[in-house]
XYZ file of C-alpha atoms in Angstrom:
674
model
C 24.528 21.227 131.664
C 26.929 23.674 130.181
C 28.717 22.785 126.874
C 32.346 21.984 127.300
C 35.238 23.224 125.075
C 37.183 20.251 123.541
C 40.867 19.893 122.802
C 41.860 16.532 121.091
C 45.375 15.143 120.833
C 46.050 12.594 118.254
C 48.909 10.156 117.531
C 50.226 12.377 114.735
C 49.877 15.726 116.292
C 47.742 18.002 118.241
C 44.465 19.404 116.862
C 42.393 21.926 118.632
C 38.822 22.705 118.523
C 37.891 26.357 119.645
C 37.343 26.641 123.330
C 34.420 28.799 124.452
C 35.464 30.440 127.656
C 33.680 28.890 130.525
C 33.109 32.144 132.308
C 31.411 33.482 129.062
C 28.998 30.575 129.178
C 28.150 30.936 132.845
C 27.747 34.683 133.017
C 23.938 34.459 132.616
C 23.815 32.195 135.609
C 26.464 34.474 137.275
C 24.123 37.321 137.093
C 21.680 35.466 139.444
C 24.662 34.198 141.573
C 25.917 37.841 141.800
C 22.611 39.070 142.854
C 22.239 36.362 145.457
C 25.730 36.454 146.795
C 26.598 40.062 146.084
C 29.897 39.283 144.314
C 31.895 42.148 143.484
C 33.122 43.113 139.986
C 36.635 42.645 140.874
C 36.129 38.766 141.530
C 34.548 38.520 138.151
C 37.487 40.332 136.499
C 40.000 38.142 138.329
C 38.282 34.884 137.290
C 38.064 36.106 133.733
C 41.791 36.849 133.579
C 42.714 33.586 135.210
C 40.607 31.582 132.821
C 42.196 33.475 129.874
C 45.716 32.582 131.154
C 44.696 28.926 131.802
C 43.179 28.701 128.235
C 46.398 30.229 126.600
C 48.437 27.344 127.702
C 46.406 24.312 128.434
C 49.640 22.228 129.407
C 50.346 24.689 132.195
C 49.270 22.772 135.279
C 50.161 25.642 137.668
C 47.737 27.975 135.755
C 45.074 25.333 135.842
C 45.497 24.663 139.596
C 45.331 28.522 140.254
C 42.220 28.832 138.354
C 40.728 25.790 140.223
C 41.561 27.480 143.597
C 39.864 30.628 142.631
C 36.706 28.786 141.422
C 36.599 26.880 144.681
C 37.008 29.736 146.825
C 34.116 31.673 144.979
C 31.956 28.521 145.311
C 32.015 27.209 141.597
C 32.998 23.516 142.167
C 30.896 22.322 139.376
C 32.954 24.409 136.877
C 36.088 22.856 138.353
C 34.681 19.338 137.685
C 33.677 20.229 134.135
C 37.010 21.699 133.266
C 39.060 18.944 134.941
C 37.198 16.282 132.983
C 37.592 18.028 129.653
C 40.097 16.091 127.530
C 43.271 17.927 126.524
C 43.616 20.135 129.754
C 46.709 19.232 131.832
C 46.310 17.983 135.322
C 48.853 17.676 138.164
C 48.520 16.042 141.594
C 47.428 19.451 142.844
C 44.839 19.826 140.183
C 43.524 16.253 141.055
C 43.259 17.293 144.800
C 41.222 20.423 143.886
C 39.129 18.193 141.546
C 38.464 15.809 144.511
C 37.408 18.818 146.738
C 35.043 19.978 144.007
C 33.486 16.523 143.797
C 32.939 16.458 147.607
C 31.364 19.920 147.444
C 28.897 18.912 144.821
C 28.032 15.718 146.706
C 29.806 13.141 144.430
C 31.601 11.691 147.521
C 31.795 8.032 146.065
C 33.583 9.288 142.912
C 35.833 11.470 144.956
C 36.989 8.513 147.035
C 37.722 6.451 143.817
C 39.830 9.336 142.418
C 41.564 9.854 145.718
C 42.506 6.108 145.877
C 43.803 6.180 142.237
C 45.844 9.315 143.169
C 47.322 7.691 146.088
C 48.252 4.501 144.247
C 49.982 6.540 141.447
C 51.812 8.636 143.905
C 52.949 5.689 145.792
C 54.317 3.941 142.663
C 55.965 6.747 140.818
C 55.465 10.010 142.922
C 53.939 11.716 139.651
C 50.499 12.042 138.272
C 50.218 12.009 134.525
C 48.277 14.428 132.332
C 44.818 13.043 132.095
C 45.009 13.560 128.328
C 48.248 11.937 127.613
C 48.841 9.441 130.481
C 49.689 5.872 129.470
C 49.697 4.392 132.916
C 46.666 3.317 135.148
C 43.680 5.115 134.047
C 41.520 7.056 136.603
C 38.237 5.330 137.457
C 34.648 6.370 136.743
C 34.585 7.347 133.176
C 38.129 7.817 132.346
C 39.336 5.710 129.358
C 35.722 4.924 128.436
C 34.044 5.419 125.019
C 32.964 8.931 125.981
C 36.052 9.949 127.941
C 38.999 8.353 125.887
C 42.524 8.578 127.043
C 44.589 10.161 124.246
C 48.168 8.702 123.872
C 51.220 9.969 121.979
C 53.778 7.232 121.136
C 57.359 8.637 121.271
C 59.786 6.536 119.336
C 63.500 6.235 120.232
C 66.228 7.292 117.939
C 67.475 3.769 117.707
C 63.980 2.711 116.502
C 63.868 5.414 113.873
C 67.386 4.542 112.584
C 66.705 0.786 112.469
C 63.538 1.367 110.391
C 65.506 3.513 107.817
C 68.552 1.099 107.687
C 66.247 -1.768 106.969
C 65.496 -0.160 103.628
C 68.660 1.817 102.779
C 71.063 -1.343 103.171
C 69.250 -3.311 100.419
C 68.937 -0.350 98.094
C 72.602 0.437 98.561
C 73.654 -3.212 97.685
C 71.371 -3.259 94.668
C 72.645 0.026 93.497
C 76.352 -1.085 93.819
C 75.704 -4.351 92.105
C 73.858 -2.629 89.236
C 76.618 -0.069 88.769
C 79.352 -2.769 88.635
C 77.193 -4.770 86.129
C 76.796 -1.691 83.894
C 80.491 -0.874 83.921
C 81.385 -4.496 83.083
C 78.989 -4.391 80.134
C 80.243 -0.975 78.976
C 83.814 -2.111 79.018
C 83.156 -5.390 77.196
C 80.279 -4.561 74.984
C 80.348 -1.980 72.189
C 76.545 -1.629 72.134
C 76.820 0.734 75.083
C 79.554 2.945 73.742
C 81.314 3.829 70.545
C 85.036 3.820 70.717
C 85.399 3.800 66.888
C 87.378 6.610 65.473
C 85.277 8.680 63.239
C 86.685 9.534 59.753
C 89.352 12.104 60.700
C 90.189 12.681 57.059
C 90.338 16.288 55.760
C 89.123 16.979 52.280
C 92.238 18.461 50.875
C 90.546 19.546 47.710
C 88.620 22.066 49.767
C 91.810 23.396 51.374
C 93.465 26.409 49.981
C 96.692 26.225 52.225
C 99.861 25.895 50.334
C 103.569 26.427 51.026
C 103.273 30.001 49.833
C 101.046 30.715 52.750
C 103.646 29.572 55.147
C 106.138 32.421 55.734
C 108.934 33.008 58.070
C 110.270 29.307 58.248
C 112.000 28.645 55.063
C 114.216 25.881 56.322
C 111.319 23.969 57.842
C 109.414 24.301 54.653
C 112.281 22.930 52.638
C 112.336 19.942 54.884
C 108.654 19.200 54.223
C 108.906 19.761 50.475
C 110.851 16.453 50.472
C 107.641 14.739 51.899
C 105.650 16.172 49.133
C 107.876 15.014 46.490
C 107.809 11.492 47.930
C 104.165 11.406 48.153
C 103.721 12.649 44.640
C 106.252 10.109 43.218
C 107.362 7.396 45.659
C 109.302 5.608 42.931
C 111.692 8.543 42.654
C 113.204 7.605 46.018
C 112.639 3.810 46.100
C 114.170 3.378 42.729
C 117.677 4.269 43.898
C 117.246 2.563 47.309
C 116.558 5.681 49.270
C 114.211 5.653 52.304
C 112.201 8.549 53.455
C 111.754 9.059 57.163
C 108.627 7.272 58.528
C 107.825 10.079 60.918
C 108.505 13.749 61.041
C 108.460 15.640 64.268
C 107.641 19.414 64.121
C 108.955 21.290 67.203
C 109.145 24.867 68.329
C 107.428 27.465 70.293
C 103.665 28.104 70.071
C 102.341 30.104 67.206
C 105.301 29.504 64.731
C 103.154 27.624 62.255
C 103.631 23.899 62.819
C 99.959 22.885 62.108
C 99.959 25.226 59.142
C 103.064 23.481 57.852
C 101.376 20.123 58.062
C 98.291 21.338 56.282
C 100.271 22.868 53.503
C 102.134 19.682 53.099
C 98.969 17.789 52.658
C 97.492 20.573 50.362
C 100.587 20.512 48.138
C 100.743 16.812 47.886
C 97.001 16.551 47.238
C 96.631 13.396 49.442
C 94.070 12.568 52.240
C 95.097 14.341 55.521
C 94.091 12.736 58.854
C 94.253 15.030 61.748
C 93.877 14.217 65.520
C 94.998 15.814 68.721
C 96.937 13.821 71.317
C 94.186 14.382 73.854
C 91.563 12.695 71.580
C 92.922 9.174 72.072
C 92.579 8.408 75.709
C 89.352 8.443 77.593
C 87.921 6.938 80.745
C 88.004 3.385 79.574
C 91.166 1.150 79.442
C 92.292 0.344 75.972
C 90.417 3.024 74.128
C 93.647 4.954 73.131
C 95.365 1.913 71.651
C 92.264 0.847 69.753
C 91.799 4.376 68.245
C 95.560 4.336 67.204
C 94.958 1.041 65.330
C 91.774 2.297 63.650
C 93.451 5.572 62.702
C 96.183 3.939 60.772
C 93.815 1.362 59.249
C 91.782 4.333 57.813
C 95.014 5.894 56.484
C 96.186 2.676 54.845
C 92.854 2.337 53.078
C 93.262 5.814 51.562
C 97.091 5.553 50.971
C 99.042 7.595 50.037
C 97.994 9.755 52.998
C 99.343 11.966 55.831
C 98.509 11.394 59.573
C 98.970 14.592 61.616
C 98.980 14.157 65.396
C 99.004 17.581 67.168
C 100.222 17.921 70.798
C 102.013 14.605 70.511
C 103.391 14.866 74.079
C 99.812 14.173 75.339
C 100.285 10.491 74.408
C 104.143 10.288 73.743
C 105.443 11.384 77.117
C 108.266 9.577 78.751
C 107.310 6.370 80.396
C 107.943 5.652 84.068
C 108.415 2.249 85.475
C 105.929 3.117 88.258
C 103.268 3.878 85.782
C 100.286 1.609 85.473
C 100.342 -0.818 82.426
C 97.168 0.768 80.821
C 98.782 4.284 80.964
C 101.488 2.908 78.431
C 99.120 1.050 76.106
C 98.448 4.086 73.830
C 102.148 4.843 73.364
C 103.134 1.265 72.825
C 100.461 0.752 70.114
C 101.694 4.033 68.400
C 105.332 2.582 68.509
C 104.183 -0.660 66.993
C 102.291 1.124 64.230
C 105.305 3.197 63.314
C 107.506 0.022 63.172
C 105.021 -1.653 61.082
C 105.309 0.755 58.297
C 106.894 -0.180 54.901
C 108.234 2.542 52.702
C 106.035 1.517 49.801
C 102.806 2.237 51.814
C 102.941 5.948 51.026
C 101.913 6.919 54.666
C 103.652 9.752 56.518
C 103.012 10.607 60.083
C 103.712 14.083 61.229
C 103.696 14.975 64.894
C 103.807 18.492 66.430
C 104.822 19.385 70.046
C 106.005 22.319 72.035
C 107.947 20.165 74.367
C 110.183 17.763 72.444
C 112.278 17.043 75.673
C 109.298 15.443 77.296
C 108.835 12.700 74.525
C 109.854 9.197 75.068
C 113.179 8.222 73.504
C 111.800 5.205 71.975
C 109.364 7.514 69.993
C 112.267 9.718 68.489
C 114.702 7.055 67.895
C 115.698 6.321 64.141
C 112.923 4.406 62.373
C 110.028 6.173 63.988
C 110.003 9.991 64.418
C 113.647 9.974 63.033
C 113.441 13.480 61.437
C 112.962 16.603 63.586
C 112.066 19.857 62.025
C 112.525 22.705 64.324
C 110.160 25.648 63.524
C 111.811 28.732 65.211
C 110.470 32.175 65.745
C 110.894 34.228 62.656
C 113.786 36.525 62.194
C 113.445 40.080 60.715
C 113.256 38.677 57.266
C 110.681 36.220 58.190
C 108.603 38.786 59.998
C 108.726 41.123 57.041
C 107.348 38.182 54.731
C 104.629 37.323 57.269
C 103.487 40.883 57.648
C 103.376 41.303 53.897
C 101.344 38.136 53.491
C 98.702 39.208 56.151
C 98.534 42.679 54.745
C 97.494 41.406 51.292
C 93.873 41.366 52.396
C 94.078 44.732 54.323
C 93.697 48.141 52.828
C 96.860 49.722 53.928
C 97.983 53.524 53.534
C 101.004 54.363 51.301
C 103.124 55.223 54.429
C 102.998 51.717 55.783
C 106.418 49.997 55.829
C 106.467 46.355 56.850
C 110.189 46.369 57.403
C 109.952 49.216 60.001
C 107.215 47.250 61.934
C 109.367 43.930 61.560
C 112.316 45.699 63.118
C 110.229 46.733 66.030
C 108.741 43.302 66.780
C 111.607 40.936 67.587
C 110.511 37.780 69.348
C 107.028 37.867 67.962
C 105.620 34.668 66.430
C 103.695 34.377 63.209
C 100.438 34.145 65.116
C 101.238 37.356 67.085
C 102.176 39.194 63.850
C 98.848 38.194 62.310
C 97.092 39.338 65.456
C 98.943 42.666 65.086
C 97.744 43.196 61.563
C 94.148 42.264 62.523
C 94.083 44.587 65.577
C 95.437 47.478 63.437
C 92.624 46.885 60.888
C 89.930 46.767 63.586
C 91.285 49.860 65.226
C 91.272 51.765 61.913
C 87.729 50.644 61.366
C 86.620 51.939 64.792
C 88.085 55.326 63.742
C 86.519 55.336 60.380
C 89.843 55.634 58.689
C 89.882 55.177 54.950
C 92.988 52.925 55.272
C 95.250 51.427 57.798
C 98.318 53.565 58.365
C 101.468 53.413 60.516
C 99.811 55.074 63.526
C 97.264 52.131 63.654
C 100.038 49.552 63.443
C 101.955 51.400 66.172
C 98.883 51.389 68.341
C 98.397 47.530 67.745
C 102.129 46.930 68.531
C 102.000 48.963 71.722
C 98.904 47.046 72.837
C 100.475 43.709 72.185
C 103.922 44.462 73.628
C 102.862 46.718 76.587
C 99.229 45.794 77.177
C 95.978 47.671 76.824
C 95.908 51.293 77.997
C 93.788 52.223 80.855
C 92.718 55.721 80.024
C 89.726 55.697 82.441
C 91.744 54.795 85.566
C 91.650 57.297 88.475
C 95.043 58.023 90.136
C 96.354 60.493 92.613
C 98.665 63.264 91.746
C 101.400 61.982 94.008
C 101.138 58.523 92.398
C 101.466 60.039 88.885
C 104.509 62.170 89.801
C 106.200 59.128 91.432
C 105.411 56.989 88.327
C 106.972 59.674 86.076
C 110.256 59.824 88.089
C 110.308 55.982 88.235
C 109.992 55.554 84.495
C 112.296 58.493 83.970
C 115.018 56.728 86.013
C 114.647 53.566 83.774
C 114.986 55.644 80.679
C 117.991 57.645 81.898
C 119.887 54.480 82.675
C 118.876 53.111 79.368
C 120.382 56.128 77.642
C 123.642 56.414 79.443
C 124.423 52.755 80.434
C 127.017 51.135 78.041
C 125.631 48.118 76.365
C 121.850 48.923 77.170
C 119.202 47.814 74.759
C 117.916 50.992 72.846
C 114.782 52.664 74.196
C 111.449 52.241 72.400
C 108.900 54.091 74.484
C 108.239 55.321 77.999
C 104.703 56.081 79.195
C 103.101 56.740 82.531
C 99.738 55.803 81.141
C 98.599 52.662 82.934
C 98.841 49.535 80.765
C 98.110 45.988 81.798
C 99.171 45.639 85.531
C 101.554 48.528 85.521
C 101.144 52.122 86.189
C 103.878 53.004 83.777
C 106.189 51.199 81.268
C 109.641 51.899 79.899
C 110.047 49.590 76.878
C 113.350 48.668 75.164
C 113.542 47.067 71.627
C 116.818 45.766 70.158
C 117.592 47.267 66.632
C 118.160 43.603 65.435
C 117.413 40.190 66.579
C 119.550 39.013 69.357
C 120.415 35.555 70.234
C 122.877 36.105 72.910
C 124.068 38.705 75.585
C 127.505 39.829 76.693
C 128.422 40.542 80.349
C 128.362 44.227 79.636
C 124.814 43.935 78.199
C 123.771 41.877 81.281
C 125.182 44.535 83.709
C 123.457 47.257 81.763
C 120.120 45.435 82.091
C 120.630 45.296 85.811
C 121.336 48.920 85.903
C 118.189 49.811 83.936
C 116.117 47.710 86.290
C 117.640 49.557 89.294
C 117.043 53.066 87.767
C 113.356 53.300 88.798
C 114.022 52.413 92.397
C 116.874 54.827 92.867
C 114.977 57.664 91.065
C 112.153 57.254 93.588
C 114.664 57.200 96.365
C 116.189 60.465 95.104
C 112.941 62.459 95.153
C 111.166 60.831 98.106
C 113.977 59.386 100.243
C 114.725 55.798 101.071
C 111.740 55.582 103.526
C 109.215 56.476 100.793
C 110.322 54.055 98.016
C 107.152 52.350 96.795
C 106.391 48.710 95.957
C 106.359 49.653 92.283
C 109.980 48.398 91.961
C 108.894 44.742 92.903
C 108.854 43.544 89.188
C 112.171 45.391 88.466
C 113.833 43.709 91.426
C 112.564 40.261 90.311
C 113.862 40.691 86.662
C 117.176 41.959 88.042
C 117.563 39.052 90.426
C 116.883 36.541 87.603
C 119.454 38.213 85.360
C 122.079 38.195 88.144
C 121.373 34.596 89.072
C 121.679 33.471 85.397
C 124.996 35.387 85.247
C 126.312 33.563 88.154
C 124.786 29.975 87.750
C 124.430 29.660 84.026
C 126.479 32.158 82.044
C 129.810 31.625 83.996
C 130.213 35.418 84.418
C 131.260 35.463 88.188
C 134.902 35.508 88.816
C 134.540 33.888 92.188
C 132.457 30.997 91.050
C 134.209 30.636 87.717
C 133.095 28.797 84.492
C 130.852 26.531 86.234
C 127.205 25.679 85.401
C 125.292 25.436 88.584
C 121.650 25.811 87.654
C 121.076 22.301 86.149
C 122.013 20.308 89.273
C 121.719 23.019 91.973
C 121.025 20.590 94.760
C 123.926 18.523 93.951
C 126.453 21.231 94.802
C 127.971 21.793 98.265
C 126.454 24.282 100.550
C 129.614 26.381 100.453
C 129.321 26.702 96.497
C 125.621 27.594 96.725
C 126.269 30.152 99.581
C 128.971 31.675 97.375
C 126.751 31.834 94.525
C 124.059 33.567 96.531
C 126.695 35.893 97.783
C 127.773 36.669 94.131
C 124.225 37.472 93.102
C 123.611 39.822 95.863
C 127.057 41.577 95.027
C 125.934 42.001 91.483
C 122.693 43.578 92.549
C 124.301 45.891 95.194
C 127.011 47.045 92.587
C 124.227 47.775 90.012
C 122.313 49.695 92.503
C 125.300 51.871 93.292
C 126.057 52.392 89.567
C 122.509 53.606 88.992
C 122.724 56.025 91.936
C 125.955 57.467 90.607
C 124.478 57.952 87.134
C 121.186 59.381 88.127
C 123.007 61.770 90.543
C 125.149 63.023 87.709
C 122.152 63.233 85.415
C 119.758 64.826 87.867
C 118.830 67.673 85.669
C 118.012 65.195 82.724
C 116.091 63.105 85.122
C 113.872 66.024 86.216
C 113.394 67.158 82.463
C 112.319 63.743 81.361
C 109.984 63.250 84.384
C 108.231 66.555 83.754
C 108.002 65.648 80.001
C 106.292 62.432 80.943
C 103.834 64.402 83.141
C 103.101 66.753 80.301
C 102.976 64.407 77.381
C 102.192 60.964 79.023
C 103.938 58.811 76.308
C 107.266 59.624 74.722
C 109.283 57.917 72.009
C 113.069 57.574 71.962
C 113.561 60.560 69.750
C 111.179 62.660 71.847
C 113.034 61.582 75.035
C 116.396 62.385 73.554
C 115.283 65.978 72.766
C 113.615 66.522 76.138
C 116.602 65.548 78.163
C 118.676 68.046 76.145
C 116.138 70.718 76.890
C 114.948 70.947 73.181
C 111.130 71.450 72.594
C 109.043 68.785 70.930
C 106.191 69.146 68.513
C 103.513 67.280 70.500
C 100.278 68.020 72.091
C 100.100 67.757 75.869
C 97.746 65.029 77.006
C 96.360 63.668 80.367
C 94.204 60.622 79.762
C 93.578 59.522 83.335
C 91.495 61.358 85.870
C 93.992 62.767 88.460
C 92.828 63.406 92.068
C 94.793 66.073 93.916
C 92.814 65.977 97.131
C 89.855 64.217 98.838
C 87.511 66.903 97.734
C 88.174 65.962 93.985
C 86.487 62.477 94.709
C 83.161 64.141 95.018
C 83.289 65.678 91.683
C 83.929 62.370 89.827
C 81.381 61.662 87.206
C 80.062 58.155 86.639
C 80.640 56.632 83.182
C 77.649 56.168 81.083
C 77.989 52.300 81.092
C 78.189 52.188 84.838
C 75.195 54.648 85.164
C 73.123 52.584 82.667
C 73.793 49.451 84.533
């Protein structure tokens, strides 16, 4: 008997053993059959191809039936019987009928009748015959489902069964996890063994601190206020002997970078007492009550080392205004701080200093007399303060003989002490990069330009048209600044891209200004409109670029402030609208909007008139910017008069005049290396 190829199907998947083609096994016998029956080679080729197709997909019942028909028509019924009874080969009703025919031809009529009856029973009940390798219904008789001819079954589970099996385990696990989490949180909140909410020793060793009042420059008034604190800490009896009481808390307010923290450190350094430093954000954490507890522990540490200074930076983080809608735990830290402040006695020798940039956001209970009852405002330094700050920071810098701090101070109005320190440092770094023997005025000017106008973008690629348009735009601003009454004096104009701008015209007041007149406000509007009108004059209204967006935004802000805050509108009158804008009637608000628009349109017309009259000066200045790239006020004044200047022509950026120039661009070394 010929060896059969076997294919097994298990519960977990299909595994296959190599099938030896039936026709390859019977060809030795076929030679005899061919000789006897004179079969043609075409029949052999046909049977081989059909067998290959049937073996390629054993589940294809149509291919199996077609192969069975060819075998029967060529008188090979025994091969049909062998293949049909091989496990793993699909069988349909048609395949079963062909199998019955093969049984009859080889003389197994009894088995053929049994199979026929089983087939009729199955067709009668379901109309379908199952795969003899996978059927789970009534097995075929005579060997099927026996030890040697097992029926292989694949159990297919429903989605509901799979889900129920997983849920049976997931639900208990979820409940256990939830319970364990709640239990852990309870232990964490009620047992200190799981967490440490103790405030570490926040004292600063003042003996190691070299900060003194002489290091604090530019805020003489604020320093004088804190000198009283130092005197109290050094000799409390001097104040208590006459019945005087020193403030319990001192609040330092002012813009960022003015030296509030430095003042507090200098106070502790001068007094020589322990200095406790904490930030407002260090008190509160995830757990309720931690902030209040840390407040208590901080003051306990300070009392143990009395006399002492407690400094809380960014006080608004814990001392913000309370809201009735806030949860109770959100107020606990502030409430505890209020209690500690009220619990002081003047003989304890403890001073608390708070610092904030937003004093208006503090709770009124915190700033009332008896708590933070003394407010020291640390303003931006004036010109005298800036000179003192610059001299202090230049002490450790090797400066050239031509360096004059007063000139730098006059050109840096509005800069804080921190920004001035940064200016000196950047100038020193720049001089070191250039291998200069000392830091001269050119290095300080470079640092000042970088801080005021942004870093220069000398490697930026721009088009020739954009460069020309930028030159006329900045020249328009500069001409309006020169010829508008009340305008702030020019400082510099450049078409070298800096920061986010393609060009900048910078104005600096000769002295510190704390207010503006209506004429100065109108001049500022005219200067803002100068760039847009200059573009319009050379390119036409349809070709004005979006580069004027920031100018229009600045002009609109000034015009709105004139109408709603400064009382400079004749139609609106001396009315302050900006604070409660929504409370005013629609008519008043519409009138204010109309006034703002009228101010801007009038400014645009004035700028157009001035630039039309000064068209020659505008052209000269634009050409000068194209040649020299950056011009000072003195250089611009010479150029508009047609006078030559002693300066080297420069072009830092790569300028593209046509598309062909793009191909010739070289890749920077850094980009090439990357």
